[in-house]
């Protein structure tokens, strides 16, 4: 009977591990709670209307349809029994393994304030990306219907918490949406006057990048109208906005913003904590599991932990980028294949750092490639080429290339549909109806009233443009 290899997670690491086992005499079972692989680096483009979800995600079954030794199962792994060598799913099903590769990835962390998640969605899944797209586009629509300047301003204020690559990319994309894509689409508002605020507790944007690239990124963001507040902490987030505080704790600042997006940090999922408990594995302060030189847990040579869940035994963390997970997945798969074939073990894993990069806007990016610092168009060309080539499906590469070409020429974003609902949505049916009723109600005969205006304030609610149109001033 063939050896059984179970892979938990269909991200970059899980995919590379399964592919490395393609010709090995093993049976591979890949388990993921979603049926698709997400190309995480381009998920922000789904959130900002540049790409559709299907262009950055691919069904796992489609990816492995020709790899006959691999089966894909939809399910969530919730427990593991190292002694019996089996994993248990949420529905109670159990799957034995001879080798286990844990590539479950991380989840967004709100640092003990899970209540913020309702008002400030993160960007780790297709569902969250679509929620963010909804909130961004919906904010402009609501602002078009409001007459009160203060409330309109709150809807046209966008705050991104976290100035790492994801936060910078979101801020730059929203800047282009406001100043280019939607510039001529509205009649009552000026989208280009939207306020975009990028905040972080670090002293500069893109903290992991060299300082010169960080400065160049900040200059580009400024040209897109993005304000940057660094060295500040978030103390509160609610439906109306957020509260910021400097590190010295000297006072607070309230920012009225109906769209707050979270790019502030990640944490390990519950399964990683359980795995550490079941295996007595050491963890760092963030909960990542410390692995040996061959990416296995000490005392458990059959359990590999790769990607964002792993950290070096010396406590030195791996970079939280796709390249780490991809290289570790390939390495883990090769180790297992060599063991099954009785070959000599591979040397210890060593990450080959190809560099880091972040895109800011049209023909603008920063990149540290093999120690060479690039900015502007050259960095953007490198970023574009790499990301297109790493898309899993050929069809997606063609579609993304064509869409990018059109967008770069016209600034048009083809996926600007508002779908679903968000908890922060403005209740048009209720508020417009109430404002209309108030505006049309006859004035008492005994009193002299001023002429009615097109807007009305109803019980302190948002002032609604009941006529539907207010001329731009």
Coordinates of C-alpha atoms in Angstrom, one line a residue, residues 37-426:
X37 CA -6.5 28.5 -4.3
X38 CA -6.2 32.3 -3.9
X39 CA -3.3 34.3 -5.5
X40 CA -3.0 36.5 -2.4
X41 CA -0.7 39.2 -3.8
X42 CA -3.4 40.3 -6.3
X43 CA -6.4 40.0 -3.9
X44 CA -6.3 43.8 -3.4
X45 CA -7.1 44.2 -7.1
X46 CA -10.3 42.3 -6.5
X47 CA -11.0 44.6 -3.5
X48 CA -10.5 47.7 -5.7
X49 CA -12.4 46.6 -8.8
X50 CA -9.5 45.9 -11.2
X51 CA -10.0 42.2 -11.4
X52 CA -12.8 39.7 -10.8
X53 CA -12.4 37.1 -8.1
X54 CA -12.2 34.3 -10.6
X55 CA -9.1 35.9 -12.2
X56 CA -7.0 35.6 -9.0
X57 CA -8.4 32.3 -7.7
X58 CA -8.6 28.8 -9.2
X59 CA -10.5 25.7 -8.2
X60 CA -8.2 23.2 -6.5
X61 CA -9.7 20.3 -8.3
X62 CA -9.0 22.0 -11.6
X63 CA -5.4 22.5 -10.7
X64 CA -4.8 18.9 -9.8
X65 CA -7.1 17.2 -12.4
X66 CA -4.2 15.6 -14.2
X67 CA -2.2 14.7 -11.1
X68 CA -3.7 11.3 -10.5
X69 CA -2.0 10.6 -7.2
X70 CA -3.7 13.6 -5.6
X71 CA -7.3 14.1 -4.4
X72 CA -8.8 17.3 -3.1
X73 CA -11.3 17.3 -0.2
X74 CA -13.4 20.2 1.0
X75 CA -13.3 20.4 4.8
X76 CA -11.8 22.0 7.8
X77 CA -9.1 20.2 9.8
X78 CA -9.8 20.8 13.5
X79 CA -7.7 18.3 15.3
X80 CA -4.6 16.0 14.9
X81 CA -3.5 12.9 16.8
X82 CA 0.2 12.5 16.4
X83 CA 0.3 9.1 18.1
X84 CA -2.3 7.6 15.8
X85 CA -1.1 9.6 12.9
X86 CA -4.4 11.0 11.8
X87 CA -6.2 14.4 11.3
X88 CA -9.8 15.0 12.2
X89 CA -12.2 17.2 10.3
X90 CA -15.0 19.4 11.7
X91 CA -17.6 16.9 10.5
X92 CA -15.8 14.1 12.4
X93 CA -14.2 12.4 9.4
X94 CA -10.6 11.2 10.1
X95 CA -7.8 10.7 7.6
X96 CA -4.6 8.7 8.4
X97 CA -1.2 9.9 7.3
X98 CA 2.4 8.7 7.1
X99 CA 3.5 12.3 6.5
X100 CA 1.6 15.5 7.3
X101 CA 2.3 18.9 5.8
X102 CA 0.6 21.7 7.6
X103 CA 0.3 24.8 5.3
X104 CA -2.8 26.3 6.8
X105 CA -1.6 29.9 6.6
X106 CA -2.4 32.7 9.0
X107 CA -5.5 34.8 9.7
X108 CA -6.0 38.5 10.3
X109 CA -5.3 39.6 13.9
X110 CA -7.0 42.6 15.5
X111 CA -4.8 42.3 18.6
X112 CA -7.5 41.3 21.0
X113 CA -10.2 43.6 19.5
X114 CA -12.3 41.1 17.4
X115 CA -15.2 43.5 17.6
X116 CA -13.3 45.8 15.2
X117 CA -13.7 43.2 12.4
X118 CA -17.3 44.1 11.8
X119 CA -16.4 47.7 10.9
X120 CA -12.9 47.2 9.5
X121 CA -12.7 44.1 7.2
X122 CA -9.3 42.6 6.4
X123 CA -8.0 41.2 3.2
X124 CA -7.4 37.4 3.5
X125 CA -10.2 35.9 1.4
X126 CA -12.3 36.4 -1.6
X127 CA -15.3 37.1 0.6
X128 CA -13.4 39.9 2.4
X129 CA -12.1 41.3 -0.9
X130 CA -15.7 41.6 -2.2
X131 CA -16.8 43.2 1.1
X132 CA -14.0 45.8 0.8
X133 CA -15.0 46.5 -2.9
X134 CA -18.6 46.9 -1.7
X135 CA -17.6 49.4 1.0
X136 CA -15.4 51.5 -1.2
X137 CA -17.8 51.9 -4.1
X138 CA -20.8 52.1 -1.8
X139 CA -19.3 55.0 0.0
X140 CA -19.2 57.2 -3.1
X141 CA -22.8 56.3 -3.9
X142 CA -24.0 57.3 -0.4
X143 CA -22.0 60.5 -0.6
X144 CA -23.8 61.4 -3.9
X145 CA -27.1 61.2 -2.0
X146 CA -26.1 63.3 1.0
X147 CA -26.3 67.0 1.4
X148 CA -24.8 67.6 4.8
X149 CA -21.1 68.5 4.2
X150 CA -19.8 66.9 7.4
X151 CA -21.6 63.6 6.9
X152 CA -20.7 63.5 3.2
X153 CA -17.1 64.1 4.2
X154 CA -17.2 61.1 6.6
X155 CA -18.4 58.8 3.7
X156 CA -15.6 60.2 1.5
X157 CA -12.9 59.4 4.1
X158 CA -11.1 56.1 3.7
X159 CA -8.8 54.9 6.4
X160 CA -6.4 52.0 5.9
X161 CA -4.8 50.6 9.1
X162 CA -1.4 49.1 8.4
X163 CA 1.2 50.5 6.1
X164 CA 2.8 47.3 4.9
X165 CA 2.6 46.2 1.3
X166 CA -1.1 45.4 1.5
X167 CA -2.0 48.7 3.1
X168 CA 0.2 50.7 0.6
X169 CA -1.4 48.8 -2.3
X170 CA -4.9 49.5 -1.1
X171 CA -4.2 53.1 -0.4
X172 CA -2.7 53.7 -3.8
X173 CA -5.5 51.9 -5.6
X174 CA -8.2 53.9 -3.8
X175 CA -6.3 57.1 -4.7
X176 CA -6.5 56.1 -8.4
X177 CA -10.2 55.2 -8.1
X178 CA -11.0 58.6 -6.6
X179 CA -8.8 60.7 -8.8
X180 CA -9.1 58.9 -12.1
X181 CA -11.6 56.1 -12.4
X182 CA -14.6 57.9 -10.8
X183 CA -13.6 61.5 -11.6
X184 CA -16.3 62.1 -14.1
X185 CA -18.9 59.6 -12.9
X186 CA -20.8 61.7 -10.3
X187 CA -22.8 64.9 -10.4
X188 CA -23.1 66.0 -6.8
X189 CA -19.6 65.1 -5.4
X190 CA -16.0 65.4 -6.5
X191 CA -14.6 61.9 -6.0
X192 CA -11.1 63.3 -6.3
X193 CA -11.6 65.3 -3.1
X194 CA -11.9 62.0 -1.1
X195 CA -9.6 61.8 1.9
X196 CA -7.4 58.7 2.0
X197 CA -5.6 58.1 5.3
X198 CA -2.9 55.4 5.8
X199 CA -2.0 54.8 9.4
X200 CA 0.6 52.6 11.1
X201 CA 2.4 52.3 14.5
X202 CA 5.8 52.1 12.7
X203 CA 7.8 55.2 12.0
X204 CA 7.5 54.9 8.2
X205 CA 5.5 53.1 5.5
X206 CA 6.7 49.7 4.3
X207 CA 8.7 49.0 7.4
X208 CA 10.3 45.7 6.0
X209 CA 11.7 47.6 3.0
X210 CA 14.9 49.6 2.9
X211 CA 14.5 53.2 4.0
X212 CA 15.2 54.7 0.5
X213 CA 12.4 52.6 -1.0
X214 CA 10.1 53.5 1.8
X215 CA 10.7 57.2 1.2
X216 CA 10.0 56.8 -2.5
X217 CA 6.8 54.9 -1.8
X218 CA 5.7 57.7 0.5
X219 CA 6.3 60.4 -2.2
X220 CA 4.3 58.4 -4.7
X221 CA 1.4 58.0 -2.3
X222 CA 1.4 61.7 -1.6
X223 CA 1.1 62.4 -5.3
X224 CA -2.0 60.2 -5.2
X225 CA -3.5 62.3 -2.4
X226 CA -2.8 59.7 0.3
X227 CA -2.2 61.2 3.8
X228 CA 0.2 59.2 6.0
X229 CA 0.1 59.1 9.8
X230 CA 2.9 56.9 11.1
X231 CA 3.9 56.3 14.7
X232 CA 0.2 56.2 15.9
X233 CA -1.8 53.5 17.5
X234 CA -5.5 52.6 16.9
X235 CA -7.4 52.7 20.1
X236 CA -11.0 52.2 18.9
X237 CA -12.9 51.4 15.7
X238 CA -16.7 51.7 15.3
X239 CA -19.3 52.3 12.7
X240 CA -18.6 56.0 12.6
X241 CA -14.8 55.9 12.4
X242 CA -11.8 55.4 14.6
X243 CA -9.6 56.9 17.4
X244 CA -5.9 57.3 17.0
X245 CA -3.3 57.9 19.7
X246 CA 0.4 58.7 19.5
X247 CA 2.9 56.4 21.2
X248 CA 3.5 58.7 24.1
X249 CA -0.2 58.6 24.9
X250 CA -0.6 62.4 24.7
X251 CA -4.2 62.8 23.7
X252 CA -6.3 61.1 21.0
X253 CA -7.6 62.1 17.6
X254 CA -11.0 61.1 16.4
X255 CA -11.4 60.5 12.6
X256 CA -14.9 60.3 11.2
X257 CA -14.7 57.7 8.5
X258 CA -17.4 55.3 7.3
X259 CA -14.8 53.1 5.5
X260 CA -12.0 51.7 7.6
X261 CA -10.0 48.8 6.2
X262 CA -7.6 46.6 8.2
X263 CA -4.2 45.6 7.0
X264 CA -2.6 45.7 10.4
X265 CA -1.4 42.3 11.2
X266 CA -1.8 38.5 11.2
X267 CA -2.1 35.7 13.8
X268 CA -2.1 31.9 13.8
X269 CA -5.4 30.0 13.5
X270 CA -6.9 27.8 16.2
X271 CA -5.6 24.6 14.5
X272 CA -2.0 25.9 14.8
X273 CA -2.4 26.4 18.5
X274 CA -3.9 22.9 18.9
X275 CA -1.1 21.4 16.9
X276 CA 1.5 23.0 19.1
X277 CA -0.3 21.6 22.2
X278 CA -0.6 18.1 20.7
X279 CA 3.0 17.9 19.7
X280 CA 4.5 20.0 22.6
X281 CA 6.1 22.2 20.0
X282 CA 7.8 25.4 20.9
X283 CA 6.3 28.6 19.5
X284 CA 7.4 32.2 19.2
X285 CA 5.4 35.1 20.8
X286 CA 3.0 35.2 17.9
X287 CA 2.2 31.5 18.1
X288 CA 4.2 30.4 15.1
X289 CA 5.7 26.9 15.5
X290 CA 9.4 26.5 15.6
X291 CA 10.6 23.9 13.1
X292 CA 13.9 22.1 12.6
X293 CA 16.3 22.4 9.7
X294 CA 14.1 20.0 7.6
X295 CA 10.9 22.0 8.4
X296 CA 9.6 19.2 10.7
X297 CA 8.6 19.6 14.3
X298 CA 11.2 18.4 16.8
X299 CA 10.3 14.8 17.9
X300 CA 7.9 14.5 15.0
X301 CA 9.8 13.8 11.8
X302 CA 6.5 13.0 10.0
X303 CA 5.0 16.4 10.6
X304 CA 6.1 19.4 8.4
X305 CA 5.0 22.9 9.1
X306 CA 5.6 25.4 6.3
X307 CA 4.7 28.9 5.2
X308 CA 3.3 31.6 7.6
X309 CA 2.9 29.1 10.5
X310 CA 6.6 28.3 10.7
X311 CA 9.5 30.0 12.3
X312 CA 13.1 28.9 12.6
X313 CA 14.2 26.9 15.6
X314 CA 16.5 29.8 16.6
X315 CA 13.5 32.1 16.8
X316 CA 14.4 34.0 13.6
X317 CA 11.1 34.3 11.6
X318 CA 10.8 33.6 8.0
X319 CA 9.6 36.4 5.8
X320 CA 5.8 36.5 5.5
X321 CA 5.8 36.3 1.6
X322 CA 4.6 33.8 -0.9
X323 CA 8.1 32.9 -2.0
X324 CA 8.9 31.4 1.5
X325 CA 5.9 29.2 1.4
X326 CA 6.5 28.1 -2.2
X327 CA 10.1 27.1 -1.5
X328 CA 9.2 25.4 1.7
X329 CA 6.4 23.5 0.1
X330 CA 8.7 22.2 -2.7
X331 CA 11.4 21.3 -0.1
X332 CA 8.9 19.4 2.1
X333 CA 7.6 17.4 -0.9
X334 CA 11.0 16.5 -2.0
X335 CA 12.0 15.4 1.5
X336 CA 9.0 13.0 1.6
X337 CA 9.6 11.7 -1.9
X338 CA 13.3 10.9 -1.1
X339 CA 12.3 9.2 2.2
X340 CA 9.8 7.0 0.4
X341 CA 12.4 6.0 -2.2
X342 CA 15.1 5.4 0.4
X343 CA 17.4 8.1 -0.9
X344 CA 19.8 10.3 0.9
X345 CA 18.2 13.2 2.8
X346 CA 18.3 16.7 1.5
X347 CA 20.5 19.3 3.1
X348 CA 18.8 21.7 5.6
X349 CA 16.3 24.1 4.1
X350 CA 17.7 27.5 3.2
X351 CA 15.5 30.3 1.9
X352 CA 16.7 31.9 -1.3
X353 CA 15.6 35.5 -1.0
X354 CA 14.7 36.9 -4.4
X355 CA 13.5 40.2 -2.9
X356 CA 10.4 42.1 -2.0
X357 CA 8.2 44.4 -3.9
X358 CA 5.0 46.5 -3.6
X359 CA 3.0 48.3 -6.2
X360 CA 1.6 51.7 -5.5
X361 CA -0.2 52.8 -8.6
X362 CA -0.2 52.9 -12.4
X363 CA 3.4 52.3 -13.6
X364 CA 4.7 52.8 -10.0
X365 CA 6.1 50.4 -7.6
X366 CA 9.1 49.8 -5.3
X367 CA 11.2 46.6 -5.4
X368 CA 14.3 45.2 -3.7
X369 CA 15.4 42.5 -6.2
X370 CA 18.5 40.6 -5.3
X371 CA 19.7 43.6 -3.3
X372 CA 19.1 46.0 -6.2
X373 CA 16.6 48.8 -5.3
X374 CA 14.1 49.8 -8.1
X375 CA 11.4 52.3 -8.1
X376 CA 8.8 53.7 -10.5
X377 CA 8.3 52.1 -13.9
X378 CA 11.2 49.6 -13.8
X379 CA 9.9 48.2 -10.5
X380 CA 6.4 48.1 -11.8
X381 CA 7.4 46.1 -14.9
X382 CA 9.3 43.6 -12.7
X383 CA 6.3 43.4 -10.4
X384 CA 3.8 42.9 -13.3
X385 CA 5.9 40.2 -15.0
X386 CA 6.5 38.2 -11.8
X387 CA 2.9 38.3 -10.7
X388 CA 1.5 37.3 -14.1
X389 CA 3.9 34.4 -14.3
X390 CA 3.0 33.1 -10.9
X391 CA -0.7 33.0 -11.5
X392 CA -1.7 29.3 -11.5
X393 CA -3.8 29.1 -14.6
X394 CA -2.7 30.2 -18.1
X395 CA -6.2 31.6 -18.9
X396 CA -5.9 33.9 -15.8
X397 CA -2.6 35.2 -17.0
X398 CA -4.0 36.2 -20.4
X399 CA -7.1 37.8 -18.9
X400 CA -5.1 39.7 -16.2
X401 CA -2.6 40.9 -18.8
X402 CA -5.4 42.3 -21.1
X403 CA -7.2 43.9 -18.2
X404 CA -4.0 45.6 -16.9
X405 CA -3.3 46.9 -20.4
X406 CA -6.8 48.4 -20.7
X407 CA -6.6 49.9 -17.2
X408 CA -3.2 51.5 -17.7
X409 CA -4.5 53.2 -20.9
X410 CA -7.9 54.3 -19.6
X411 CA -7.9 54.0 -15.8
X412 CA -11.1 52.0 -16.2
X413 CA -11.7 49.3 -13.6
X414 CA -14.0 46.7 -15.1
X415 CA -15.2 45.0 -11.9
X416 CA -17.0 47.8 -10.1
X417 CA -20.2 46.0 -9.2
X418 CA -21.7 46.6 -5.8
X419 CA -23.0 43.2 -4.6
X420 CA -24.3 41.9 -1.3
X421 CA -24.5 43.9 1.9
X422 CA -22.2 45.2 4.6
X423 CA -23.0 46.0 8.2
X424 CA -22.0 49.6 7.6
X425 CA -24.4 50.2 4.8
X426 CA -26.6 53.3 4.7

